[in-house]
Tab-separated table of C-alpha atoms in Angstrom:
chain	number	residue	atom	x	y	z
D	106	UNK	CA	-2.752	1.008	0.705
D	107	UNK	CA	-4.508	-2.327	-0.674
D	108	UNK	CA	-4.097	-4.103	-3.559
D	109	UNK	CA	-5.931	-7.151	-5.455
D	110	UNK	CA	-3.566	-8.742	-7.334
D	111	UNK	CA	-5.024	-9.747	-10.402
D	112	UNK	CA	-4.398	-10.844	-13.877
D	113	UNK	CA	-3.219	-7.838	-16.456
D	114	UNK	CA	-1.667	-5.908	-13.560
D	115	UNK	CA	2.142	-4.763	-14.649
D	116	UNK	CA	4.309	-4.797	-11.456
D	117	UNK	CA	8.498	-4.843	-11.024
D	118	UNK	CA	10.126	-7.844	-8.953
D	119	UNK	CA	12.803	-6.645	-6.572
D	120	UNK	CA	15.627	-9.165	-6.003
D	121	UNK	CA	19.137	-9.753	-5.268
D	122	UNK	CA	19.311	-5.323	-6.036
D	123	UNK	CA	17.878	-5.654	-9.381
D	124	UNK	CA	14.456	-4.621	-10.253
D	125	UNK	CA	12.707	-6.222	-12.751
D	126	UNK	CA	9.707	-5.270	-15.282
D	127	UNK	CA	6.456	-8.388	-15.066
D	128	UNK	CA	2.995	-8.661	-15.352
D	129	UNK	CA	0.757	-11.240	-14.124
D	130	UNK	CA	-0.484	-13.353	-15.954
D	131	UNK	CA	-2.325	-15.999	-13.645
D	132	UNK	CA	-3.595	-15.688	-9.454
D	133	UNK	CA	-4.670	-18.596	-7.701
D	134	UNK	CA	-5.713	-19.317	-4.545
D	135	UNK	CA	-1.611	-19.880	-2.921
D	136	UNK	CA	0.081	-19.275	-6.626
D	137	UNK	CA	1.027	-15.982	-8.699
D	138	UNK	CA	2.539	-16.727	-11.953
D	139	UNK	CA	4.168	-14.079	-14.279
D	140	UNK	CA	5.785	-13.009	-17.620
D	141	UNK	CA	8.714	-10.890	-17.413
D	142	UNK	CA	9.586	-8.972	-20.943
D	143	UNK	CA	13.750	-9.368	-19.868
D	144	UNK	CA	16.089	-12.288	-19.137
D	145	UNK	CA	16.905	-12.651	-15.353
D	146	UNK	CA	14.021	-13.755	-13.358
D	147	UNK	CA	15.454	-15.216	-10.007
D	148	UNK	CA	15.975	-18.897	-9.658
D	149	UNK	CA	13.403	-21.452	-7.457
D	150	UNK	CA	13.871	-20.981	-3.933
D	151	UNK	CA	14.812	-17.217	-3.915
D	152	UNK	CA	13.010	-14.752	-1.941
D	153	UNK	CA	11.518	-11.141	-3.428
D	154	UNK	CA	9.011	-8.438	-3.187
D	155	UNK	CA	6.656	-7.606	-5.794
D	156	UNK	CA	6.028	-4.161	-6.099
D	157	UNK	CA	2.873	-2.164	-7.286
D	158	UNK	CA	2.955	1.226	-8.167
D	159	UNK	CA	-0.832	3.092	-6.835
D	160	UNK	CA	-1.874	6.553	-6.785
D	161	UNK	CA	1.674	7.799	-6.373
D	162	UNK	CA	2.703	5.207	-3.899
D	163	UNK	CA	4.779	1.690	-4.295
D	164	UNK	CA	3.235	-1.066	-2.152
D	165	UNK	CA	5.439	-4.007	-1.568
D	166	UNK	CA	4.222	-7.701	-1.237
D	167	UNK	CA	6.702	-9.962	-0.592
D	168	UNK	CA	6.627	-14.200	-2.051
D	169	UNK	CA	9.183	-17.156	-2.844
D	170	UNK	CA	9.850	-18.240	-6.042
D	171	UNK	CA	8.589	-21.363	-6.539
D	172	UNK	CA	9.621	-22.310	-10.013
D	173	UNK	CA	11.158	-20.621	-13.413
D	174	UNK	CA	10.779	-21.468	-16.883
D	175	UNK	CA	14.339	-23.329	-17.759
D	176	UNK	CA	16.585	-22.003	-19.788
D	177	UNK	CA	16.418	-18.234	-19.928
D	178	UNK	CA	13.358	-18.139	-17.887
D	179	UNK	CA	11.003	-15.213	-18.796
D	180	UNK	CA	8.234	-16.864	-16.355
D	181	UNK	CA	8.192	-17.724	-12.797
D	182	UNK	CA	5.242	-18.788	-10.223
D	183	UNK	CA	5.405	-17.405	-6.634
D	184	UNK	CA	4.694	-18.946	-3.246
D	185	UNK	CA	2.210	-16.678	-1.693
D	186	UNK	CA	3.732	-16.518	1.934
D	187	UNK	CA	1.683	-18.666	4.340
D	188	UNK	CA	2.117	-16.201	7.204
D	189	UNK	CA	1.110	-12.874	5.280
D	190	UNK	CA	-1.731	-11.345	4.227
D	191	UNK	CA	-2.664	-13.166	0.877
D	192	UNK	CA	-3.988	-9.609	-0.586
D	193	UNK	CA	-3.281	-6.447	1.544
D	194	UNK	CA	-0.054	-4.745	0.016
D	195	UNK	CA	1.818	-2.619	2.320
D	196	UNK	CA	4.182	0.043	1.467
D	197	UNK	CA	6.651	-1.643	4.375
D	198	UNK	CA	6.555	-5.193	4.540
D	199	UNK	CA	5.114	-5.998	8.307
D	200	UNK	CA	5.478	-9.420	9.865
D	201	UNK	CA	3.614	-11.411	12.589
D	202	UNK	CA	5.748	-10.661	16.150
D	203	UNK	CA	4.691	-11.257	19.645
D	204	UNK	CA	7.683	-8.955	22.449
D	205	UNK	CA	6.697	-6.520	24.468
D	206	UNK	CA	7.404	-2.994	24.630
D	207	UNK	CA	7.005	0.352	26.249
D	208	UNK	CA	4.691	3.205	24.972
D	209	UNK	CA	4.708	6.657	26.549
D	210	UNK	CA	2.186	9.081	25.168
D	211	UNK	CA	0.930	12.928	26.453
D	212	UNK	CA	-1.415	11.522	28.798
D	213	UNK	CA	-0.122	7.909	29.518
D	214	UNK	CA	1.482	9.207	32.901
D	215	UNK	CA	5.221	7.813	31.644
D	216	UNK	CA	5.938	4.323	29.380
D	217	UNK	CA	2.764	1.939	29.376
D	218	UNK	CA	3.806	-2.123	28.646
D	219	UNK	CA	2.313	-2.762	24.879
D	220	UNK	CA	2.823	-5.973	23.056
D	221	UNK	CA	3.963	-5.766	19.809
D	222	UNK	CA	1.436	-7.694	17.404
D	223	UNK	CA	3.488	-6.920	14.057
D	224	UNK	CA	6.206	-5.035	12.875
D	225	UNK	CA	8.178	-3.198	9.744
D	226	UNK	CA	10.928	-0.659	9.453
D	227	UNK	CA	8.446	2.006	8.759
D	228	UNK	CA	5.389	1.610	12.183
D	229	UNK	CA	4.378	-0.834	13.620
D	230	UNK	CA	0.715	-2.382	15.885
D	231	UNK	CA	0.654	-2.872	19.009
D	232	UNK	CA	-1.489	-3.660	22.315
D	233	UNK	CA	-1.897	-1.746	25.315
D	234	UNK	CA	-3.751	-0.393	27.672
D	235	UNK	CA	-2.151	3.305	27.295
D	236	UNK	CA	-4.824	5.754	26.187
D	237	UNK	CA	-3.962	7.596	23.254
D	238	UNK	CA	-5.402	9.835	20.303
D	239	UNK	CA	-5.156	9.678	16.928
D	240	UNK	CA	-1.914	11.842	15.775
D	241	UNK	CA	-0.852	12.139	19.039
D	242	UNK	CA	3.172	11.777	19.413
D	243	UNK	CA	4.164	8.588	21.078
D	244	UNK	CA	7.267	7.200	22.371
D	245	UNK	CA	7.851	3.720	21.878
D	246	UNK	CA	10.928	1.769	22.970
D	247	UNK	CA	11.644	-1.706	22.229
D	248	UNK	CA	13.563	-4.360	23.935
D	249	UNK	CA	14.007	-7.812	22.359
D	250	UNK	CA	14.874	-6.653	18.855
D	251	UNK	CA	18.264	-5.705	19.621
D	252	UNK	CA	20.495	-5.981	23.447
D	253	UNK	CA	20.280	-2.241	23.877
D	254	UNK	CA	16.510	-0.851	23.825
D	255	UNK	CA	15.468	1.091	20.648
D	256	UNK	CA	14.299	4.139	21.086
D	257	UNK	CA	11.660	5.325	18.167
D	258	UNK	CA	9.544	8.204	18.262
D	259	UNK	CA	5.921	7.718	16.343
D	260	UNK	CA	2.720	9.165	15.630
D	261	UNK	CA	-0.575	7.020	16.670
D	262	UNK	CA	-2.281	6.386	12.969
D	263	UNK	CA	-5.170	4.287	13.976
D	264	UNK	CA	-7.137	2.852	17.088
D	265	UNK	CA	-8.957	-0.118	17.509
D	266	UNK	CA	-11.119	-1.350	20.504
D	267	UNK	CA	-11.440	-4.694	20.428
D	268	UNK	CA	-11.262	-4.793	24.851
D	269	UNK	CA	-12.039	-1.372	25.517
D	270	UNK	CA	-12.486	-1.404	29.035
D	271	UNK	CA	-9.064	-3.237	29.204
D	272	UNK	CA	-6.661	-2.857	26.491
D	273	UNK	CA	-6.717	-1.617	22.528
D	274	UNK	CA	-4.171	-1.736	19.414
D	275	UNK	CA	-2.910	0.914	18.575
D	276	UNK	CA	-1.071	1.439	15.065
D	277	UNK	CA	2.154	3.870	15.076
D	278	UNK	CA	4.084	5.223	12.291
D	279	UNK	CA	7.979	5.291	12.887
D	280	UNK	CA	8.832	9.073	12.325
D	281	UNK	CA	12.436	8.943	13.936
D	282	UNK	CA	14.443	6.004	15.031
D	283	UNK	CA	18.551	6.435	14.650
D	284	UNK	CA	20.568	4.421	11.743
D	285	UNK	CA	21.176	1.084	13.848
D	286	UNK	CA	17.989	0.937	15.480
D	287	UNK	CA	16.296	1.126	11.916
D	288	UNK	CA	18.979	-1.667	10.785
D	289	UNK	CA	18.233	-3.849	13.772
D	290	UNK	CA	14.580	-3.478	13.457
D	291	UNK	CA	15.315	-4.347	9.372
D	292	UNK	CA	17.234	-7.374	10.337
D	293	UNK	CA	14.529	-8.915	12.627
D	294	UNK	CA	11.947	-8.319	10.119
D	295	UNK	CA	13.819	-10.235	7.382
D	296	UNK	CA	14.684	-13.111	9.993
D	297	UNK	CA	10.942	-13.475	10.647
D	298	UNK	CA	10.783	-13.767	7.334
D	299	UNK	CA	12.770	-17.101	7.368
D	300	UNK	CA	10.790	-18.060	9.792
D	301	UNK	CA	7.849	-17.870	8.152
D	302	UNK	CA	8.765	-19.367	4.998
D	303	UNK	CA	10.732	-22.312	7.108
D	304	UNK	CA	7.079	-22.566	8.997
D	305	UNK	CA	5.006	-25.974	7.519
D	306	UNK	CA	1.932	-24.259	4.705
């Protein structure tokens, strides 16, 4: 799912548990500012996720407060993250990695090494030379997320091809992955995100 943020658009600001009403009012180039109709916009600093509701589904983006209005601020501008996409909304917030992996598919012949490109709680991309298909049920286990492996099982969603003959991304969709593995893969994702926002613009 992609969406252009853009001024008149009415999205909710997720922080600290609390989700809160806003529409923006001004986009720039590495700035979102917006008007919230209630009292309670987070403070500078703070970390949240915009959300925009599409066709049924609620993409999440996520930014840093960079100021509030004082007072009882009804107005804040956002940070656009500098190591995000600056447009693409994703219904699971996925962040830059580079670890390896396994991938086993029907035809793969047992686990295939992949490097994992980028990551969220919900799929993730990665690289490999395993051949697989579209929809195709994959097995993917990781290894550096956590200090016991993770085992997830997937479904391929897309293909790409940018070395053919050698290797290929792949993009999987996490379909079953037990309650700590999901938390552990959580956790990493949200200390990338540190790192990210720690990371010069």
């Amino acid at each position: 799912m992609a969406t252009h943020i853009k001024r008149g658009n009415c999205c909710h600001l997720r922080v600290g548990g609390k989700r809160i009403p806003a529409e923006v009012v001004d986009v720039r180039e590495q700035l979102i500012r917006l008007r919230c109709p209630e009292d309670g916009v987070p403070t500078r600093g703070s970390g949240l996720t915009i959300e925009f509701a599409e066709n049924g589904a609620v993409a999440g983006y996520f930014a840093q407060v960079l100021t509030a209005a004082p007072g009882q601020a009804r107005e804040v501008v956002l940070l656009r993250s500098p190591g995000l996409d600056r447009i693409d909304l994703r219904s699971f917030l996925r962040v830059p990695s580079s670890f390896t992996a396994t991938v086993e598919g029907v035809q793969t012949g047992g686990p295939a090494e992949a490097q994992i490109l980028n990551i969220s709680s919900g799929g993730a991309l990665l690289r490999t030379p395993a051949r697989v298909q579209v929809g195709e049920p994959v097995r993917v286990t990781l290894t550096a997320v956590e200090q016991r492996p993770i085992h997830i099982s997937g479904s391929v969603v897309h293909i790409g091809d940018e070395q053919p003959q050698t290797e290929h991304s792949i993009g999987v969709r996490f379909l079953g992955v037990d309650t700590d593995g999901r938390h552990a893969i959580s956790w990493y994702v949200w200390k990338r995100i540190e790192q990210i926002f720690s990371a010069p613009a």
